[in-house]
Coordinates of C-alpha atoms and ligand atoms in Angstrom, one line a residue:
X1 CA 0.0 0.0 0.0
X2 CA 2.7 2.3 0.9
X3 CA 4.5 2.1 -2.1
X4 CA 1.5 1.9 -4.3
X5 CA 0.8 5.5 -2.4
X6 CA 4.6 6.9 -2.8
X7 CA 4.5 5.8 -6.6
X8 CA 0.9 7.7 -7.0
X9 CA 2.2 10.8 -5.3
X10 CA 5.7 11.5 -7.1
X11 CA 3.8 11.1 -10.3
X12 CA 1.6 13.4 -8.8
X13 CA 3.9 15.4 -8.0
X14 CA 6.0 14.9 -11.1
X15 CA 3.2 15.9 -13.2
X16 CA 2.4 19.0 -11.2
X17 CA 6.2 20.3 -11.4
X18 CA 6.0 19.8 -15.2
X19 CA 2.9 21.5 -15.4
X20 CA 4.0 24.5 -14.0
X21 CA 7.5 24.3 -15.5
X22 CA 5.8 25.1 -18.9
X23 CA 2.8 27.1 -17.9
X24 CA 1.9 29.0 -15.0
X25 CA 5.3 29.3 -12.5
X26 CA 4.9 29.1 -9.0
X27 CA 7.6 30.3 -6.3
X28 CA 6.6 28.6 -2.5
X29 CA 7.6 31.3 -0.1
X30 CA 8.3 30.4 3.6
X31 CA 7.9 33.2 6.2
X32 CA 8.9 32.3 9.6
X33 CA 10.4 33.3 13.1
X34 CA 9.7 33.2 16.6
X35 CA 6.5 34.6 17.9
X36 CA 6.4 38.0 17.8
X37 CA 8.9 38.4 14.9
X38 CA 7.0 40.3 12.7
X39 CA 5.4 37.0 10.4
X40 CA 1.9 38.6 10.4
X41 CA 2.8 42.4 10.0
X42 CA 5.4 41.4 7.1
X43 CA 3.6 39.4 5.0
X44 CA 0.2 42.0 5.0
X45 CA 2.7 44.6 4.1
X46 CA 4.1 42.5 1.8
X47 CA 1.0 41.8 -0.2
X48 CA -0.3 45.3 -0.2
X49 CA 2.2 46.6 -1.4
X50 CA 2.1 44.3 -4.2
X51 CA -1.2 44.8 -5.3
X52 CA -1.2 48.3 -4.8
X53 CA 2.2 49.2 -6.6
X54 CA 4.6 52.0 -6.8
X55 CA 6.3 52.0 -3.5
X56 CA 8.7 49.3 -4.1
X57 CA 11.6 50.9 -6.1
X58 CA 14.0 48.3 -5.2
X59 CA 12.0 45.5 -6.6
X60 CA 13.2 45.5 -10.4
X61 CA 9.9 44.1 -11.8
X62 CA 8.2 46.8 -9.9
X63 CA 10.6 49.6 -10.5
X64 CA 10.4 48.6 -14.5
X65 CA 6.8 48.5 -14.9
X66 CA 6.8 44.7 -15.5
X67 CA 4.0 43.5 -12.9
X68 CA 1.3 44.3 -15.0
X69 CA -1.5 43.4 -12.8
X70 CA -1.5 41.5 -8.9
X71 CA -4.4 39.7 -7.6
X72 CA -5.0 37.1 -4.6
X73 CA -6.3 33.4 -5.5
X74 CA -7.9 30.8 -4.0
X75 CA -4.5 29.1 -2.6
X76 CA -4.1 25.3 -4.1
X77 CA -4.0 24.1 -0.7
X78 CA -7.6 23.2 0.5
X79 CA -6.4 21.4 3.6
X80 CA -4.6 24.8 5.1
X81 CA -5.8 27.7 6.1
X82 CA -5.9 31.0 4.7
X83 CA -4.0 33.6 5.8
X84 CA -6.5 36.7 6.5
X85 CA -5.4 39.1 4.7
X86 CA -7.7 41.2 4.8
X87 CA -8.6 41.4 8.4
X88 CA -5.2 42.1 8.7
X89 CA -5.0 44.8 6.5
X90 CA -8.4 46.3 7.8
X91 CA -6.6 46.0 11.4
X92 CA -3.1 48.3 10.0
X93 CA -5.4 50.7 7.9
X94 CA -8.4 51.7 9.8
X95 CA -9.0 55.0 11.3
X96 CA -7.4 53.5 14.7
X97 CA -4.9 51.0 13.2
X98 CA -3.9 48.4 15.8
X99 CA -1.4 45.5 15.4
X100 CA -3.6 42.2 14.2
X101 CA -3.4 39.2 15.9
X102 CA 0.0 37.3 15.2
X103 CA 0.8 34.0 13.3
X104 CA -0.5 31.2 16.3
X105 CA -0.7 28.0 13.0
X106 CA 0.5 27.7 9.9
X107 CA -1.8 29.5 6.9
X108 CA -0.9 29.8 3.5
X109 CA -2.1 32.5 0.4
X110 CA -1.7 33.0 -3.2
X111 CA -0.4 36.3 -5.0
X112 CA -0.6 35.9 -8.7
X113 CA 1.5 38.2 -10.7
X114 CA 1.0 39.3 -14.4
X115 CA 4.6 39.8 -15.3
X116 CA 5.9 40.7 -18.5
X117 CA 9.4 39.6 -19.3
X118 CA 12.5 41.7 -19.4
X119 CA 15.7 41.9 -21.8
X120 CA 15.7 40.3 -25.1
X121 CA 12.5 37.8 -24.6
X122 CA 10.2 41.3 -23.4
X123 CA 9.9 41.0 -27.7
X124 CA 9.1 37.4 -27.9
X125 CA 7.1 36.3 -25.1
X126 CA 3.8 37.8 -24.2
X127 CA 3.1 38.6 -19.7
X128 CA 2.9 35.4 -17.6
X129 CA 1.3 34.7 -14.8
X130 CA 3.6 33.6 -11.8
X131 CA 2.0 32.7 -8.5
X132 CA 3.4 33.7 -4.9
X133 CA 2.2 30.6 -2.7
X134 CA 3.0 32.4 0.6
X135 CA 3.3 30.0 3.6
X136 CA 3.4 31.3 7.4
X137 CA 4.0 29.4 9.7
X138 CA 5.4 29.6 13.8
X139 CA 9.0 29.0 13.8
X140 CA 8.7 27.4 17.2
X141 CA 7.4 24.4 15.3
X142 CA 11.2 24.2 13.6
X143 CA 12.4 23.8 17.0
X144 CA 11.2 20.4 17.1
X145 CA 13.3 18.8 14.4
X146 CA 16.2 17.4 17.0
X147 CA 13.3 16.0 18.2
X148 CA 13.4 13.2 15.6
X149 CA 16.7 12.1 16.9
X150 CA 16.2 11.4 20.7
X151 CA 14.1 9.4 22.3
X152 CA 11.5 10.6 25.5
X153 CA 14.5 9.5 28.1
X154 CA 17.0 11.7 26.5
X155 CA 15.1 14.5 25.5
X156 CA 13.0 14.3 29.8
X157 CA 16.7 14.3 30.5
X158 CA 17.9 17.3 28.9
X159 CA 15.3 19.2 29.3
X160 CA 15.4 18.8 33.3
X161 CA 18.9 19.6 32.7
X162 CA 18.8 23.1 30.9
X163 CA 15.4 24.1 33.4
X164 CA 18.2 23.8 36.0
X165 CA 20.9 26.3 34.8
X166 CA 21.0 30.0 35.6
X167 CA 19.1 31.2 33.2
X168 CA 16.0 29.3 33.7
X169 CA 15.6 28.4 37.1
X170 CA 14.0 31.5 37.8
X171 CA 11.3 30.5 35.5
X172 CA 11.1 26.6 35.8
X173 CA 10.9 26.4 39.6
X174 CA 7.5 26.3 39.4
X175 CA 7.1 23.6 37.3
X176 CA 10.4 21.6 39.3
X177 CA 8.2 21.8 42.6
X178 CA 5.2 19.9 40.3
X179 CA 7.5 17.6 38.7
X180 CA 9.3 16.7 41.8
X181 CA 5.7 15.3 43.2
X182 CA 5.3 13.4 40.0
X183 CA 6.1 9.4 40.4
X184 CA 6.4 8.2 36.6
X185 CA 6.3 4.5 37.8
X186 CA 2.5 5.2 39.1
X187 CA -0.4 3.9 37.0
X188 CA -1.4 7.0 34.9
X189 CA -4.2 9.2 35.7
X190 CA -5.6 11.1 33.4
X191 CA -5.6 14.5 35.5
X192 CA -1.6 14.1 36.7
X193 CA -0.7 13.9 33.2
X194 CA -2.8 17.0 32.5
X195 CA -1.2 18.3 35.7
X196 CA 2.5 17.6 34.2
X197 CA 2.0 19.0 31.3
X198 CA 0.1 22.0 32.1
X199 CA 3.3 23.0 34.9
X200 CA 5.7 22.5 31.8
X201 CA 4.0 24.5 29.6
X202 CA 3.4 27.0 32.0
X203 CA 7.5 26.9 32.4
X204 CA 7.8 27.5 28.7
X205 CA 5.5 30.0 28.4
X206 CA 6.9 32.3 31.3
X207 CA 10.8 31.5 29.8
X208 CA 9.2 32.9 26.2
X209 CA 7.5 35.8 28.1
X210 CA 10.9 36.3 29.8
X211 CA 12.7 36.4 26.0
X212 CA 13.8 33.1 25.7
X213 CA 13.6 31.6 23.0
X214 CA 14.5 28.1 22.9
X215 CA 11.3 26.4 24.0
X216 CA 11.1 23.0 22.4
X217 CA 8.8 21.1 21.7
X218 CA 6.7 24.1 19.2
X219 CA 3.2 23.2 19.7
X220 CA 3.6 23.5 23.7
X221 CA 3.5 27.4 23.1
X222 CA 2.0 27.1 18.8
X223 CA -0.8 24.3 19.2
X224 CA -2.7 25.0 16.4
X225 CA -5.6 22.5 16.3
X226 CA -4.3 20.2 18.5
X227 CA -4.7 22.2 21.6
X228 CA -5.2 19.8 24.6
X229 CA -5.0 16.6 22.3
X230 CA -3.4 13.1 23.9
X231 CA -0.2 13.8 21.3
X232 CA 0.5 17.6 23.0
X233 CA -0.2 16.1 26.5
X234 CA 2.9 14.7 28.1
X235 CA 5.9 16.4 30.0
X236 CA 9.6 15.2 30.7
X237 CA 9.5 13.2 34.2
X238 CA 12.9 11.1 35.2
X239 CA 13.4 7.8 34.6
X240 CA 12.0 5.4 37.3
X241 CA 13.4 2.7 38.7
X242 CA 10.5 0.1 37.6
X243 CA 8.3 0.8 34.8
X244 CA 4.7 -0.6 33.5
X245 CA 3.7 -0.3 30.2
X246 CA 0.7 1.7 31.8
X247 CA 3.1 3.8 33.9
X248 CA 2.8 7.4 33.5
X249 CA 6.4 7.6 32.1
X250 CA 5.5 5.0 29.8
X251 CA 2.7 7.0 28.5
X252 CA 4.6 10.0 28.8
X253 CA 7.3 8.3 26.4
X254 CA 4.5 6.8 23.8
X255 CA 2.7 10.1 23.6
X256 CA 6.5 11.6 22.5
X257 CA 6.1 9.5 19.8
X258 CA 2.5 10.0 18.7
X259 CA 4.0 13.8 18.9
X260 CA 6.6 13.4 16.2
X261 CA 4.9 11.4 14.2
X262 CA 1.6 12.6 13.7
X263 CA 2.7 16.2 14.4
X264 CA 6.6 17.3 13.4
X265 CA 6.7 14.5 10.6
X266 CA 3.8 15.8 8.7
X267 CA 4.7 19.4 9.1
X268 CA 8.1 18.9 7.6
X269 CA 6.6 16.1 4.8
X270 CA 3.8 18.1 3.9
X271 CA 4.6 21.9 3.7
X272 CA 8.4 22.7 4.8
X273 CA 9.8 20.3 1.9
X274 CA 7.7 22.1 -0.8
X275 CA 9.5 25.5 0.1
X276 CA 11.6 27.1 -2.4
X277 CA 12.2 30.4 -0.9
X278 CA 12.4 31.4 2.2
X279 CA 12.5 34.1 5.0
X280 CA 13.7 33.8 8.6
X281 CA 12.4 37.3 10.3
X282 CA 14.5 37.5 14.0
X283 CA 13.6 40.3 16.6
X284 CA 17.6 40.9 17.3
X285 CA 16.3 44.6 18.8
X286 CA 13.9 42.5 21.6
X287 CA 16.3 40.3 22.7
X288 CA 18.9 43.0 23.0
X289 CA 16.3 45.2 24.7
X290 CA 15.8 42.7 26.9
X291 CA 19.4 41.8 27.6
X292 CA 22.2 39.5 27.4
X293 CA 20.5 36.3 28.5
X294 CA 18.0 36.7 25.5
X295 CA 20.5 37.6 23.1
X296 CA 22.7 34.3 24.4
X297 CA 19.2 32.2 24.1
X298 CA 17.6 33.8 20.5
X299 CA 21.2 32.8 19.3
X300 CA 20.8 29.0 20.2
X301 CA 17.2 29.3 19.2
X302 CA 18.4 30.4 15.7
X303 CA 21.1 28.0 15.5
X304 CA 18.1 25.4 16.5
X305 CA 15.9 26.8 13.9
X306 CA 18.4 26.6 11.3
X307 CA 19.5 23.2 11.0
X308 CA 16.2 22.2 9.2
X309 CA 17.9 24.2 6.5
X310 CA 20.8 21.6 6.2
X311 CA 19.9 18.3 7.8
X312 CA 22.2 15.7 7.8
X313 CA 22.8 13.6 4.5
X314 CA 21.2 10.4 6.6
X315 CA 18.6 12.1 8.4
X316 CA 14.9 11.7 7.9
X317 CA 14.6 14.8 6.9
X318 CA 16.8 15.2 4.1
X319 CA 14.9 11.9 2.6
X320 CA 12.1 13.8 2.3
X321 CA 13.1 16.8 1.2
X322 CA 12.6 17.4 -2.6
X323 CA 13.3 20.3 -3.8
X324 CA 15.8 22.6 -2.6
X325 CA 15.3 25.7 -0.8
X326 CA 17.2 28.3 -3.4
X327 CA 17.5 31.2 -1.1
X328 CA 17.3 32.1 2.2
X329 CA 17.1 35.4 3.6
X330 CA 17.2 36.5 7.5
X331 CA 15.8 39.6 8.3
X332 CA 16.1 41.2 11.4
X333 CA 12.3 43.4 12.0
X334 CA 10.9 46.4 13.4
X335 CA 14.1 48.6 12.3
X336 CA 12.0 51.7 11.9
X337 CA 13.4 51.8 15.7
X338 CA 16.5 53.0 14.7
X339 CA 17.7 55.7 13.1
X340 CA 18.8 54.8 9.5
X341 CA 22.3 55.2 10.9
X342 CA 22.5 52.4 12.8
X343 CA 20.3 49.8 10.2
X344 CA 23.9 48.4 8.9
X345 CA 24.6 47.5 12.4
X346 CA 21.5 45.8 13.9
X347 CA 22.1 43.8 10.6
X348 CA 25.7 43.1 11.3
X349 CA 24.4 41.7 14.6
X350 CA 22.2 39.4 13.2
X351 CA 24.4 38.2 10.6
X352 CA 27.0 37.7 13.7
X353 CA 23.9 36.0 15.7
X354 CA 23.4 34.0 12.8
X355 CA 26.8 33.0 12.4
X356 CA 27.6 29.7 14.3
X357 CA 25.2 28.0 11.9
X358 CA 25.8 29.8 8.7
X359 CA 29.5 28.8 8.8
X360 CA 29.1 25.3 9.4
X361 CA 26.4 25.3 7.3
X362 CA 26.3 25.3 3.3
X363 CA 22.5 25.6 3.7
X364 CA 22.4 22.7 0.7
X365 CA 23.9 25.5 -1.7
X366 CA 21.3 27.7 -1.1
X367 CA 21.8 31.4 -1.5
X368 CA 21.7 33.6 2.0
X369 CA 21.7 37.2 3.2
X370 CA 20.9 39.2 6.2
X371 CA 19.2 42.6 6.2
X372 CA 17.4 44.9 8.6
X373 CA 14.0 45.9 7.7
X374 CA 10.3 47.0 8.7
X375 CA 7.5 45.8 7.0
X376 CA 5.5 48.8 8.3
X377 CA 7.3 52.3 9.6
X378 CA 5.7 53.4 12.4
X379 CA 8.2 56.3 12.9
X380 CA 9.7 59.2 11.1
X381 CA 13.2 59.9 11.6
X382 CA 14.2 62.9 14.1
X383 CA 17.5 64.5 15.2
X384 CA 17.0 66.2 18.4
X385 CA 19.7 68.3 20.7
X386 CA 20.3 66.6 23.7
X387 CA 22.9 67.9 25.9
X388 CA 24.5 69.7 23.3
X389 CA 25.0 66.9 20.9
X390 CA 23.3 65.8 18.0
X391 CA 20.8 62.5 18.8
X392 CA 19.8 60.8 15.6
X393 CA 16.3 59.8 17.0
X394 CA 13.1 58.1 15.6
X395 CA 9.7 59.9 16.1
X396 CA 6.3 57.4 16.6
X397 CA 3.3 57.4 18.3
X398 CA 3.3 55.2 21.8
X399 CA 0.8 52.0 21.5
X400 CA 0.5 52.7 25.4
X401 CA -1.7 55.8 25.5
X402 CA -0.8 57.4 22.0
X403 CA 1.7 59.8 22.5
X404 CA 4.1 61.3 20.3
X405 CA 7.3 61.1 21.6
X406 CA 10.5 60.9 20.0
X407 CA 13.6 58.0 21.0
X408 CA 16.6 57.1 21.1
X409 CA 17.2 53.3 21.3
X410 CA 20.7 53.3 22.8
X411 CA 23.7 53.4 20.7
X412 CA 24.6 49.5 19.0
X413 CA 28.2 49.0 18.8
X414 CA 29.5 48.8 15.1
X415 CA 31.2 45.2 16.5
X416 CA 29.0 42.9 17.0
X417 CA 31.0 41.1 19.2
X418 CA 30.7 43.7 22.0
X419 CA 27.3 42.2 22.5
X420 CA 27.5 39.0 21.4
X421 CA 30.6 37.8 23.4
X422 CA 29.2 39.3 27.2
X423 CA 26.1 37.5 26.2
X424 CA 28.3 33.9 25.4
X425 CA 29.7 34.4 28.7
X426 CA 26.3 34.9 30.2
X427 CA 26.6 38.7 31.6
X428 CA 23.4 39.3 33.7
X429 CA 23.2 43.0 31.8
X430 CA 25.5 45.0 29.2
X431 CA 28.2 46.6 31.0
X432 CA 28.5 50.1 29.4
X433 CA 24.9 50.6 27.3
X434 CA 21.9 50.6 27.8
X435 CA 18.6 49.8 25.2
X436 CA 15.1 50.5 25.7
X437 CA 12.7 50.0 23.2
X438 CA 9.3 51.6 23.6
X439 CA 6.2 50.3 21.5
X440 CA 4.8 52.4 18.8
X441 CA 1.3 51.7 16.7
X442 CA 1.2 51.5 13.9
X443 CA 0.8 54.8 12.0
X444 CA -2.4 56.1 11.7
X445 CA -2.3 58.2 8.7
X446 CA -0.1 56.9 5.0
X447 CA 3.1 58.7 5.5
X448 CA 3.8 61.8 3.5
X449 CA 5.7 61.0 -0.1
X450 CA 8.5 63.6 1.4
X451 CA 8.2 60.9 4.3
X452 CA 9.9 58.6 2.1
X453 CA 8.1 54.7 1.5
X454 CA 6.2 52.9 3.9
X455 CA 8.3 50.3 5.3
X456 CA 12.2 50.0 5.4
X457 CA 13.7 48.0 2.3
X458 CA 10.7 45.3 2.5
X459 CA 11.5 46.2 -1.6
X460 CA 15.0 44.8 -1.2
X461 CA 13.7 42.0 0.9
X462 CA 11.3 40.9 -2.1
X463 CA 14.2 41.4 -4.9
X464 CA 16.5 38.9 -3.1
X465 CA 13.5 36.5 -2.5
X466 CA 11.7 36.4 -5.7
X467 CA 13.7 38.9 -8.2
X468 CA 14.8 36.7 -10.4
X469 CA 11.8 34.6 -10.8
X470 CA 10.2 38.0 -12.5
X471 CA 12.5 38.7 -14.7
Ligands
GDP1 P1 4.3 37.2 14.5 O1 4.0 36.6 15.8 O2 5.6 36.8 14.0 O3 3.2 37.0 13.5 O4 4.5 38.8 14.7 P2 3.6 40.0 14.3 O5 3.7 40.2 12.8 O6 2.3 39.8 14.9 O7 4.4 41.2 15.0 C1 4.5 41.2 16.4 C2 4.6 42.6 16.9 O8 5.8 43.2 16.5 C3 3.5 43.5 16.3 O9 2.3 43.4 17.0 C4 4.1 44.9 16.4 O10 4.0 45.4 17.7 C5 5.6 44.6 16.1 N1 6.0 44.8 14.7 C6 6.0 43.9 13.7 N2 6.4 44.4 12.6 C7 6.8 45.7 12.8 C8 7.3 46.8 12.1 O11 7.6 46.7 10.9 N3 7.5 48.0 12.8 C9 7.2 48.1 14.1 N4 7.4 49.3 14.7 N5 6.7 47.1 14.8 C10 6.5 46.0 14.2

């Protein structure tokens, strides 16, 4: 049966890829990140301002007239849901814009493009259509690829272990005082499990609310539709002595399994291995806003995240990946923080953040870059006089009461090291700078054309994503 079923589905698949080859193109963009990234707020920006064109002067095909026409499709994808554009839209545009609601599942949304060709063929070939399949989905649920590898005893294990180092004890005791009462050799009940589990969640939430970032497994924080189902309902407990095949650890440790198999395995089967293009959005200014410990954790988190990019040659994933992911870009959001004057350096940081996996990485060949950008300015550049000197400020409208007020972040040090290496070494706070971040709405009228475009290189972003696929 199963083979019957692979044959059917690589024809399937065969014939689909052919079909598009010669007719109607499609590009499969990924847009992930942590929660609170900037998914949601990028990709509604993203599609306005391709269907309403003219503010994306970096974006050749728009900056040459090319994209004749934009309009959103029914998605191919019945079984997914649809991104809500619109409600998003509505949320960022009305008279009192508010941020929408952020990405909680994965959704998905087409953008077709009427493109007509450039250079020598413009003569030849009439416009095409191209269609942007746009998939969002939490990158939390990335997290949960080592998962594959270990088994319940390992991963109960090391996740007792890190709950228990500086960082997290703070936020795990909680949870430590529940599991500590737990016996895993006891015949389970229904309502200890759902005891377990709910501490440990409750110790990954706090440790995300804190700005940590590495809390495995995804759907613990991101459940989608499986919120208080068997497969999300288990927590690490310690090996007991003695154990029943109806012990709670034993049903702890077959629930880990239903978990990767009927969750992470169809994720990554299903929607990650059809990705060609991709974005990784990272909220370096939150975690350094919030201090060295963050920084320290959104690096492992990243370097986490990004080995789904280049699994090992053996691994199950890389047997069911396809096709290739050609580019890769990671993107740090929310610049319209910062002065322009300090965008190549929140960029440097990221890259540097980035680092540990992009140099033992080759990505599988694929193409990478790191930017800074915002998807949606919320501020106008300001320079005020304080104390006699020149401050290159930014000049928003406080989400907290709606204020103007104009800020200055803090001054990021052109090496990125100064804050990378103190946060390695796990400094409780930067020794000589300080960063505070306030949070601005989003703005409530369409910025002046003197005001310059609304959003900060989201046109350069798109170029190195899907540039070459309008040409
Ligand atoms: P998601 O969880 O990754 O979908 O993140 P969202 O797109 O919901 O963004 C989270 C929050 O970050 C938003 O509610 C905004 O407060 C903020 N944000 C996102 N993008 C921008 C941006 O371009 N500029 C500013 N100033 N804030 C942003």
């Amino acid at each position: 049966w199963d083979i019957t079923n692979a044959v059917s589905r690589t024809l399937e698949d065969a014939q689909s890829g052919v079909e598009e080859m010669l007719f109607e193109p499609v590009i499969r963009l990924g847009v992930t990140g942590l929660s609170r990234a900037g998914k949601t707020v990028f990709i509604t920006s993203l599609v306005a301002n391709l269907l309403d064109r003219g503010r994306m002067p970096q974006l050749r095909a728009a900056a040459e007239g090319r994209i004749l026409t934009a309009f959103l499709q029914p998605q191919p994808n019945d079984a997914v849901a649809r991104f809500a554009f619109e409600d998003h839209l509505a949320a960022l545009t009305g008279p009192e814009p508010y941020w929408p609601e952020g990405t909680r599942s994965i959704s998905q949304l087409r953008l077709s493009l009427r493109v007509r060709p450039s250079g020598m063929l413009s003569g030849l070939r009439g416009p095409r259509t191209i269609h942007l399949d746009i998939v969002d989905y939490p990158g939390e649920w990335l997290l949960d690829l080592p998962l594959l590898e270990q088994s319940y005893g390992n991963w109960a294990a090391e996740t007792i272990a890190l709950a228990r180092t500086d960082s997290r004890i703070e936020h795990a005791r909680p949870w430590l005082d529940v599991l500590d009462t737990a016996d895993g050799a006891a015949v389970l009940d229904e309502r200890e499990a759902q005891r377990q589990a709910e501490a440990f969640r409750g110790y990954l939430r706090t440790a995300r609310e804190a700005g940590l970032s590495a809390v495995a497994p995804g759907r613990f924080l991101m459940p989608g539709d499986l919120e208080g189902s068997p497969a999300l309902t288990f927590a690490p407990l310690p090996e007991p002595v003695k154990s029943r095949g109806n012990s709670l650890h034993a049903t702890f440790a077959r629930r880990f399994d239903a978990y990767k198999r009927i969750v992470v395995k169809p994720f990554y089967r299903d929607h990650f291995a059809k990705i060609d293009r991709q974005i990784v959005l990272v909220d370096a200014l939150g975690a350094i806003n919030a201090g060295p410990q963050a920084v320290e954790d959104l690096r492992q988190a990243m370097a986490a995240i990004l080995m789904s990019f280049r699994p090992g040659r053996n691994s199950w994933l890389s047997s069911v990946l396809g096709r290739r992911v050609e580019k890769i870009l990671f993107a740090a959001t929310k610049a319209d923080h910062l002065h322009h004057s300090q965008h190549a350096a929140l960029a440097a940081i990221t890259e540097e953040l980035l680092d540990d996996a992009r140099r033992r990485a080759d990505f599988r060949g694929a193409k990478t870059e790191a930017m800074s950008i915002a998807a949606l300015r919320a501020t106008i550049e300001e320079t005020v006089r304080h104390d006699g000197a020149a401050l290159d400020c930014v000049r928003g409208r406080l989400l907290d009461g709606g204020r103007e007020v104009a800020m200055y972040a803090g001054d990021l040090p052109k090496d990125p090291g100064a804050l990378l290496v103190p946060a390695r070494q796990g400094a409780a706070k930067w020794l000589d700078a300080e960063y505070g971040i306030m949070k601005f709405a989003p703005p409530r009228v369409a910025l002046a054309p003197d005001e310059g475009p609304p959003h900060i290189r989201l046109d350069r972003a798109t170029e190195f994503l899907i540039g070459d696929r309008l040409a």
